[in-house]
CSV table of C-alpha atoms in Angstrom, one decimal:
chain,number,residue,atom,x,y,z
A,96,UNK,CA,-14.8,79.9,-81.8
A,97,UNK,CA,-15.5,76.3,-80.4
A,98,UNK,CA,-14.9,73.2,-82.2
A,99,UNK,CA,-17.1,70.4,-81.6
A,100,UNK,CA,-16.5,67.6,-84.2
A,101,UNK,CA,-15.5,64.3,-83.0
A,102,UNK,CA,-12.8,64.4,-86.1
A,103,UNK,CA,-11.1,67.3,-85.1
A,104,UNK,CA,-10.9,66.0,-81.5
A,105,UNK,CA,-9.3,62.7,-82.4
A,106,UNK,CA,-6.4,65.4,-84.3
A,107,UNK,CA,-6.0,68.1,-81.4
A,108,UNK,CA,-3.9,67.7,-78.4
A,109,UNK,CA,-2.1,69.6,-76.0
A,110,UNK,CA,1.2,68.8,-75.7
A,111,UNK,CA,3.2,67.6,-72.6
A,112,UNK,CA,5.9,70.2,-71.7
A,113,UNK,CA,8.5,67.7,-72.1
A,114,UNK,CA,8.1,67.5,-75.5
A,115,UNK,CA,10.4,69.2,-78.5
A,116,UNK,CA,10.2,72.5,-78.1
A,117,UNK,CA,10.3,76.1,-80.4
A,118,UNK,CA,10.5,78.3,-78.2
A,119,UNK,CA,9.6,80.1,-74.5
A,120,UNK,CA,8.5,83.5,-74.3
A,121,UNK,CA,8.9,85.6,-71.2
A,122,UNK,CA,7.3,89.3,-70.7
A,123,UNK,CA,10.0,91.6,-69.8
A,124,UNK,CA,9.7,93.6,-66.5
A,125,UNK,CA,9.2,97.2,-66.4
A,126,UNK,CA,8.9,100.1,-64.1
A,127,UNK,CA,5.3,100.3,-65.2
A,128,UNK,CA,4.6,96.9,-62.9
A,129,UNK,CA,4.8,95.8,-59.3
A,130,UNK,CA,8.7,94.9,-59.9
A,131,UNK,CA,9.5,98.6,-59.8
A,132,UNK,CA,10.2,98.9,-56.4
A,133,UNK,CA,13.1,96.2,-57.1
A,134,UNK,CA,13.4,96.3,-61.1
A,135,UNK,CA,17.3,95.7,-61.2
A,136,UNK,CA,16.8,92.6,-59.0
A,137,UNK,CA,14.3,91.1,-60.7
A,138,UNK,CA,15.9,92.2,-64.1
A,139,UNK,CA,19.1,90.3,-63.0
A,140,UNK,CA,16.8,87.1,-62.4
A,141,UNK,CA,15.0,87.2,-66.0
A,142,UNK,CA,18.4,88.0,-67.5
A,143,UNK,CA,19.8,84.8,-66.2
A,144,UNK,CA,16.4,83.4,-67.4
A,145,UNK,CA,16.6,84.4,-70.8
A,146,UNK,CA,20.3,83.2,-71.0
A,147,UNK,CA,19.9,79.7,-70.2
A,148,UNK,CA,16.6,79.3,-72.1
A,149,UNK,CA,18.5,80.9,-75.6
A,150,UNK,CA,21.3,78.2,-75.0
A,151,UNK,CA,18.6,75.8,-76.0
A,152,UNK,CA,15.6,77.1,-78.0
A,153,UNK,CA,14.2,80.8,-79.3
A,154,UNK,CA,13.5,83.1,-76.7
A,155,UNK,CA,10.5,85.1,-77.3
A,156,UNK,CA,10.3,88.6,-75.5
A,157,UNK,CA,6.9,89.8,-74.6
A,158,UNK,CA,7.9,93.9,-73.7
A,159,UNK,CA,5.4,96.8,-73.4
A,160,UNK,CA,2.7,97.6,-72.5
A,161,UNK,CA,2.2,94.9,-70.2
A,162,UNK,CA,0.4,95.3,-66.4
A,163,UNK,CA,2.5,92.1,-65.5
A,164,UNK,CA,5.1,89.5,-66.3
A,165,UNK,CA,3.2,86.5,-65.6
A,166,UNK,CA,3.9,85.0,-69.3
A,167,UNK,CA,2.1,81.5,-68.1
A,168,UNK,CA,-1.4,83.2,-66.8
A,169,UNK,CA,-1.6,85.7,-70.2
A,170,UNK,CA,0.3,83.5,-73.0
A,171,UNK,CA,-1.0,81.6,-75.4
A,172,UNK,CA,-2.0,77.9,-74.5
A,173,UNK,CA,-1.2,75.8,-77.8
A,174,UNK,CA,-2.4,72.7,-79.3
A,175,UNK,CA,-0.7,70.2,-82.0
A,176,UNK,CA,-1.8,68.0,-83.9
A,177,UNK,CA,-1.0,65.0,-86.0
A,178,UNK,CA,0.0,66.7,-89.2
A,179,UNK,CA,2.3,69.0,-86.9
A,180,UNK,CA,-0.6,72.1,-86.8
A,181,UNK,CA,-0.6,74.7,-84.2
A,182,UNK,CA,-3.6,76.2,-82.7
A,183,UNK,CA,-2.8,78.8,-80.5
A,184,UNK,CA,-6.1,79.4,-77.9
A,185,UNK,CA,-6.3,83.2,-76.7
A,186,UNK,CA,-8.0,82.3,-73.0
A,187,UNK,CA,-9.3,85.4,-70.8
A,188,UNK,CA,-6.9,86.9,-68.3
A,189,UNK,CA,-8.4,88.6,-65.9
A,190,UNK,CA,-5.7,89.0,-62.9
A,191,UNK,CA,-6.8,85.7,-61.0
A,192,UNK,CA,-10.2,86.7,-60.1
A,193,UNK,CA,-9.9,90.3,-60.5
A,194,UNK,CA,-7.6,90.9,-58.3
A,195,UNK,CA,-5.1,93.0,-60.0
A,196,UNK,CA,-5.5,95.0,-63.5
A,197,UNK,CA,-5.1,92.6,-66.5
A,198,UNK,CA,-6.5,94.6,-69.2
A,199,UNK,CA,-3.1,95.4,-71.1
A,200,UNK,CA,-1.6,91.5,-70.4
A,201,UNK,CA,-4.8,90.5,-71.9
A,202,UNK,CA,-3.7,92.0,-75.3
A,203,UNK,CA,-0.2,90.6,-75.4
A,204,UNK,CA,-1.2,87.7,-77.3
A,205,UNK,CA,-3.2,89.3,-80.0
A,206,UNK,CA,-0.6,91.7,-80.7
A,207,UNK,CA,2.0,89.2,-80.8
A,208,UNK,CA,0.0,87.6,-83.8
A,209,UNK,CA,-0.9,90.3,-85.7
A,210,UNK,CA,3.0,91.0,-85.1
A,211,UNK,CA,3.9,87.7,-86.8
A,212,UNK,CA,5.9,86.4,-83.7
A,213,UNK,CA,3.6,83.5,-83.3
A,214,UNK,CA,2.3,81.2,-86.2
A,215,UNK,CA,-0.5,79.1,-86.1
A,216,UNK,CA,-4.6,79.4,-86.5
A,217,UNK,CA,-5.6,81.9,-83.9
A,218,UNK,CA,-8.5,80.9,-81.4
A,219,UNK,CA,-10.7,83.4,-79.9
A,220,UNK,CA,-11.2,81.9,-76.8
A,221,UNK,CA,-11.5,85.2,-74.5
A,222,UNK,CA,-15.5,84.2,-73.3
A,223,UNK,CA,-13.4,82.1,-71.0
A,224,UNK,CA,-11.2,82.7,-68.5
A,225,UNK,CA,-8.4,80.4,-68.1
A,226,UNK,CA,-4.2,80.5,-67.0
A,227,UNK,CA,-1.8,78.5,-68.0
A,228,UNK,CA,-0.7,78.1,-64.3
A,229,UNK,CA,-3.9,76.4,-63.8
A,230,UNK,CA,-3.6,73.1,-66.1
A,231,UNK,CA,-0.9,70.2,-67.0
A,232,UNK,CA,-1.3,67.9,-69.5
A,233,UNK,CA,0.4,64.0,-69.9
A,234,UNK,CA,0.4,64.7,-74.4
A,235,UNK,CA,-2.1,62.1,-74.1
A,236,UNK,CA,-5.9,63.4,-73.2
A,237,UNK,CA,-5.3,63.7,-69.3
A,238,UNK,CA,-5.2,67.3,-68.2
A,239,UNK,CA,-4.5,68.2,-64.6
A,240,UNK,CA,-6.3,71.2,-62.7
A,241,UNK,CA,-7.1,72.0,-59.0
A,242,UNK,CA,-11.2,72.8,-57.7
A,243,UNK,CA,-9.7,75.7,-55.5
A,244,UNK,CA,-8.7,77.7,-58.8
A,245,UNK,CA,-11.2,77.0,-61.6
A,246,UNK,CA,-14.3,77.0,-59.2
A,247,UNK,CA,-13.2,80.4,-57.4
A,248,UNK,CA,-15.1,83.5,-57.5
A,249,UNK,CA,-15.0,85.8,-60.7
A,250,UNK,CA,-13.9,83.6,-62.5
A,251,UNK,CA,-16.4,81.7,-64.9
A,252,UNK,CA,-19.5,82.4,-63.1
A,253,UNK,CA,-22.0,81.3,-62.8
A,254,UNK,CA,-21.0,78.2,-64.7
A,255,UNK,CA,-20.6,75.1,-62.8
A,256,UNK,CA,-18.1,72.4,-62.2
A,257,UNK,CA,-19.5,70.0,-64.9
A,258,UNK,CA,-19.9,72.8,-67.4
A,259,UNK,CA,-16.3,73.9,-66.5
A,260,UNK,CA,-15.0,70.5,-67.2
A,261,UNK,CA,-16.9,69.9,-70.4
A,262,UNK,CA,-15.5,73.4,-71.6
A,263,UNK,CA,-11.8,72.4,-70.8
A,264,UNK,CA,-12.5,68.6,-72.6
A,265,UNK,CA,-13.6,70.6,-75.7
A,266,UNK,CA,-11.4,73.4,-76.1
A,267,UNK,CA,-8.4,72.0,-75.3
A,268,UNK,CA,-9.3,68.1,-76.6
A,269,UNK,CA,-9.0,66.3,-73.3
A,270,UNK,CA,-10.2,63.1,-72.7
A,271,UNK,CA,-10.3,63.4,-69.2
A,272,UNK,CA,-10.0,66.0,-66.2
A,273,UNK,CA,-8.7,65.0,-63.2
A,274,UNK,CA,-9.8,67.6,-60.5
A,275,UNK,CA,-7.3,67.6,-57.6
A,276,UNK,CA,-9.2,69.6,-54.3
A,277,UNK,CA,-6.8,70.5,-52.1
A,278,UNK,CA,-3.1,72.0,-51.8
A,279,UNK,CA,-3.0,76.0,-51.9
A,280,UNK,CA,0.6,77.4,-50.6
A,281,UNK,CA,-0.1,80.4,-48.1
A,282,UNK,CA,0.4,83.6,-49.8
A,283,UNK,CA,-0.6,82.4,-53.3
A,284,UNK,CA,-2.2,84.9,-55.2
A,285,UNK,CA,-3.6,82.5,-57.9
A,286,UNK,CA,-5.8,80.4,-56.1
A,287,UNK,CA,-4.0,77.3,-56.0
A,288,UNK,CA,-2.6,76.8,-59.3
A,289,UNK,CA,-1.5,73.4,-60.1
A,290,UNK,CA,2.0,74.3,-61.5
A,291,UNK,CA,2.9,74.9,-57.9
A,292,UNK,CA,1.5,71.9,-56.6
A,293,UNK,CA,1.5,69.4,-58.9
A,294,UNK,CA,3.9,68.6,-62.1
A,295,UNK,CA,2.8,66.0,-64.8
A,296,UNK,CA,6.0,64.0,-65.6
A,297,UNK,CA,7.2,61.5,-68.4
A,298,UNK,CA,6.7,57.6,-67.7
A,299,UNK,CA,3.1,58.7,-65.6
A,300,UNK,CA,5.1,60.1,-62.5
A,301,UNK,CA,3.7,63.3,-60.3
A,302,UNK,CA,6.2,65.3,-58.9
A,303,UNK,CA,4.4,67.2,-56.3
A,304,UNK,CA,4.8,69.3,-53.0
A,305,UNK,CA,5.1,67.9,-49.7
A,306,UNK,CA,5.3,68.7,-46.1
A,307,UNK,CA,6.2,66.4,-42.8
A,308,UNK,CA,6.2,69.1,-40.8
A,309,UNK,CA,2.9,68.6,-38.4
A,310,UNK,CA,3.1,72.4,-37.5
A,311,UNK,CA,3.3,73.8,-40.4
A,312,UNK,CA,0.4,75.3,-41.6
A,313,UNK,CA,0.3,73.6,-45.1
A,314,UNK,CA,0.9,70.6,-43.0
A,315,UNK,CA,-3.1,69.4,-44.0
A,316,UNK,CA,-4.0,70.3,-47.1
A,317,UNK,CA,-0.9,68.9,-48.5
A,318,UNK,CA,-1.3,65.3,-46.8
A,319,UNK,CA,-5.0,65.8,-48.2
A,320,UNK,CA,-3.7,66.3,-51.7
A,321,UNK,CA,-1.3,63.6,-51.5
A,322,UNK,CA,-4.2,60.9,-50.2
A,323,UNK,CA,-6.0,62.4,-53.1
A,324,UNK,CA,-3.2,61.5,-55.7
A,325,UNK,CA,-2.9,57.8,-54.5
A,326,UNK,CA,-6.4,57.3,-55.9
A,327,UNK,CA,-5.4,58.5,-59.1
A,328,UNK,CA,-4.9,56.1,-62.6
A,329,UNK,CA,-3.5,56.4,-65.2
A,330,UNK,CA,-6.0,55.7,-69.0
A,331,UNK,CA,-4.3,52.6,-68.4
A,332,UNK,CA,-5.8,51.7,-64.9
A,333,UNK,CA,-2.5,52.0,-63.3
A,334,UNK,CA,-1.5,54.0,-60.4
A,335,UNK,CA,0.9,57.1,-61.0
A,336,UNK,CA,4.3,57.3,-59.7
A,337,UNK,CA,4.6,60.0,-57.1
A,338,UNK,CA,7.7,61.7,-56.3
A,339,UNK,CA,7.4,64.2,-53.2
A,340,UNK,CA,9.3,67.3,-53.4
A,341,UNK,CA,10.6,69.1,-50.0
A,342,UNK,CA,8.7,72.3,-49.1
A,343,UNK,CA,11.3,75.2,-48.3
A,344,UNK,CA,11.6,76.3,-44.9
A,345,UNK,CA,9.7,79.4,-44.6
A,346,UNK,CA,10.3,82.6,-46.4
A,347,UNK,CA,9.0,85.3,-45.3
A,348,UNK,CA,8.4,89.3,-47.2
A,349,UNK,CA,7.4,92.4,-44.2
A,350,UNK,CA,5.7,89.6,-42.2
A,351,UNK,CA,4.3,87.7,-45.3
A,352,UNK,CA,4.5,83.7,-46.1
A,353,UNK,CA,5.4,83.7,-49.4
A,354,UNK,CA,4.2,80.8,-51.8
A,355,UNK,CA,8.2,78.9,-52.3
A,356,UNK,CA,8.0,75.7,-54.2
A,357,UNK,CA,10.2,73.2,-56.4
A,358,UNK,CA,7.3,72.2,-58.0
A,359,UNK,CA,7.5,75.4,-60.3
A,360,UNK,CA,9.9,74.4,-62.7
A,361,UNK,CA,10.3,75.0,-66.3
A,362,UNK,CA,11.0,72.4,-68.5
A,363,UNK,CA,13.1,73.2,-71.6
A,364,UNK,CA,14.8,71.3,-74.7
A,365,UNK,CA,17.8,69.0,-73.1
A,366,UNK,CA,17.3,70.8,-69.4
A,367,UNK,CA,15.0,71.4,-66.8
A,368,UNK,CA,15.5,74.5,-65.1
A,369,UNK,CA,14.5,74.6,-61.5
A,370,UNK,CA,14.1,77.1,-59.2
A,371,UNK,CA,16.1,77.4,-55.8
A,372,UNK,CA,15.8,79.6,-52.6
A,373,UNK,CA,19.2,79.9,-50.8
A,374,UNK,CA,18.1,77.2,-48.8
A,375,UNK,CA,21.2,74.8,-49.9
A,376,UNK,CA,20.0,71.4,-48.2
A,377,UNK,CA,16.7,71.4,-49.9
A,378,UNK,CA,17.5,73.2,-53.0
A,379,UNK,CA,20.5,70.3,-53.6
A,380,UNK,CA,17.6,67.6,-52.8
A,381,UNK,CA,14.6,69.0,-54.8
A,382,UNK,CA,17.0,69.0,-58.0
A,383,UNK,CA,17.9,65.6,-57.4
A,384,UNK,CA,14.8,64.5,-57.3
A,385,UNK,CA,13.6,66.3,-60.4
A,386,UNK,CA,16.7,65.0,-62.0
A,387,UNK,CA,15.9,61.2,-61.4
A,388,UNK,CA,12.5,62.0,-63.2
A,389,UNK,CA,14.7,63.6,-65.7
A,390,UNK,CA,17.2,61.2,-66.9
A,391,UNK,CA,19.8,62.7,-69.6
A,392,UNK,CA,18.3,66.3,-69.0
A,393,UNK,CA,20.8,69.4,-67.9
A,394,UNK,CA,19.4,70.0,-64.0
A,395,UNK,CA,20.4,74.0,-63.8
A,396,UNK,CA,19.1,76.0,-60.5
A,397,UNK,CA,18.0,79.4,-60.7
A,398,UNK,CA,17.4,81.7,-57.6
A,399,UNK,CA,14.0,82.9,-57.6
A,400,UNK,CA,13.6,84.4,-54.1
A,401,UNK,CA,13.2,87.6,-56.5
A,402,UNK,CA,10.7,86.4,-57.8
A,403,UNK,CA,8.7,84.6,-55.2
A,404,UNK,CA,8.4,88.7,-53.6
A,405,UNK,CA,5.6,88.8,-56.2
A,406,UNK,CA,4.0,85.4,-55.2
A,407,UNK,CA,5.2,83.8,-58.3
A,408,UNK,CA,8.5,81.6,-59.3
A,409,UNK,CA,10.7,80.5,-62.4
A,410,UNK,CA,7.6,78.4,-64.2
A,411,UNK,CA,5.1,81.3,-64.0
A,412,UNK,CA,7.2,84.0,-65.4
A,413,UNK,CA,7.7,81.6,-68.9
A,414,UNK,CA,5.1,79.9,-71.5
A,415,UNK,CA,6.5,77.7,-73.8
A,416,UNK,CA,5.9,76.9,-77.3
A,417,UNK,CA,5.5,73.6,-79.1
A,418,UNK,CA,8.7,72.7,-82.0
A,419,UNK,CA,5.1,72.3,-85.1
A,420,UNK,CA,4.9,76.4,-84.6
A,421,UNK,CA,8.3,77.2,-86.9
A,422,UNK,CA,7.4,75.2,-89.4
């Protein structure tokens, strides 16, 4: 079901993540995923999760079946609008490029609908595939993706970038698309998504990854993507603010780079929880940061080296909902 008339787009929006809140649903690990081999581990991390997200808003638990926990890649993406309506838009989820099986995380969203657990007009949007991971928004008709993910292979073949773009403008009631082309962390699986790159923050700042160190194998694409965000404007013709978060030192899994980055960070109602790595120097500088673009927010670190074993961190595991679904 696509929507078309110039009425409705002037109504639709997709919110900022910054705004108020209902809720953030997580899908719960199980022994039936690639956690198993270290299920109490990374049960420990979604506990602490789960905790510090009911402090402030509803917690929505996603359990089985389930192939993955990867809430932000299968959940649903939600629009507002200005008479406080929710649309809740039920991508494809197809394990990043077929990758991995994706099949049952597919489901989760229909089921949690018919279930009642989510309210708002259902949109069948599964003719296109699409994570969450893969797109930030500004509230205000700018959406945010990278080239490396929506143009890879089996993905939306054989569509093209143009037709992409005009998909993502329509469905989701952008006014713009601003592409970013460079930036993917060694050992991601998801082909660059943009929530570990780059984060859309209030008052037009980018919080993004960074790297100074000339050896480092990330060293060039990041500098690229950083030259590429200069050029950016705002609607407004002005330039962003950028804000360059640290890259953790190294961490490697049986000889494996795995993707670490502050830039994965979940924002919730009165905090911003942000994920650390035992690395004390940088974890202690990347939430300052995030706190000066966070003024009056609750700055609360959780370890995710759990969950960075799976090539993910704290913002993938969670999708959040807008504060117009419990009405």
């Amino acid at each position: 079901m696509s929507f078309n008339n110039q009425q409705q787009s002037s109504r639709w929006r997709l919110p900022a993540e910054w705004e108020p809140q209902w809720g953030v649903q997580l899908t719960w690990p199980h022994s039936g995923t690639d956690w198993a081999p270290m299920l109490q581990e990374i049960t420990d991390t979604y506990e602490e999760m789960a905790r510090e997200i009911r402090k402030r808003e509803h917690l929505l638990i996603a359990g089985q079946p389930s192939n993955d926990t990867w809430a932000r890649d299968h959940g649903f993406i939600t629009l507002v609008d200005d008479e406080g309506h929710v649309r809740l838009l039920d991508f494809c989820f197809n394990g990043w490029g077929e990758k991995f099986p994706a099949e049952l995380d597919n489901a989760i969203n229909r089921r949690l609908y018919d279930k009642g657990e989510v309210k708002g007009e259902y949109v069948d949007c599964l003719d296109f595939v699409l994570e969450g991971g893969s797109i930030e928004s500004d509230g205000r008709g700018t959406v945010f993706t990278t080239s490396c993910c929506l143009l890879a292979p089996h993905r939306n073949q054989p569509m093209t970038k143009a037709q992409i773009e005009e998909r993502l403008k329509r469905e989701l009631h952008a006014e713009r698309i601003l592409w970013i082309d460079h930036g993917q962390l060694t050992g991601d699986d998801t082909d660059g998504h943009i929530d570990t790159l780059v984060r859309i923050c209030p008052d037009d700042t980018l919080l993004y990854v960074g790297c100074d160190e000339p050896e480092d194998e990330q060293y060039e694409e990041l500098r690229l993507m950083e030259e590429q965000l200069r050029t950016f404007r705002t609607l407004e013709g002005k330039p962003y603010r950028l804000v360059k978060l640290p890259m953790p030192r190294p961490i490697c899994d049986n000889g494996e780079r795995l993707p670490a980055t502050y830039a994965n960070f979940l924002i919730v109602n009165g905090a911003v929880l942000c994920p650390t790595y035992g690395q004390p120097d940088l974890d202690e500088e990347a939430l300052r940061l995030i706190g000066n673009v966070f003024p009056g927010r609750e700055i609360v670190g959780i370890d995710c080296r759990s969950v960075i074993k799976q090539h993910g961190s704290l913002h993938c595991c969670t999708m959040q909902f807008p504060l117009e679904m419990k009405k």
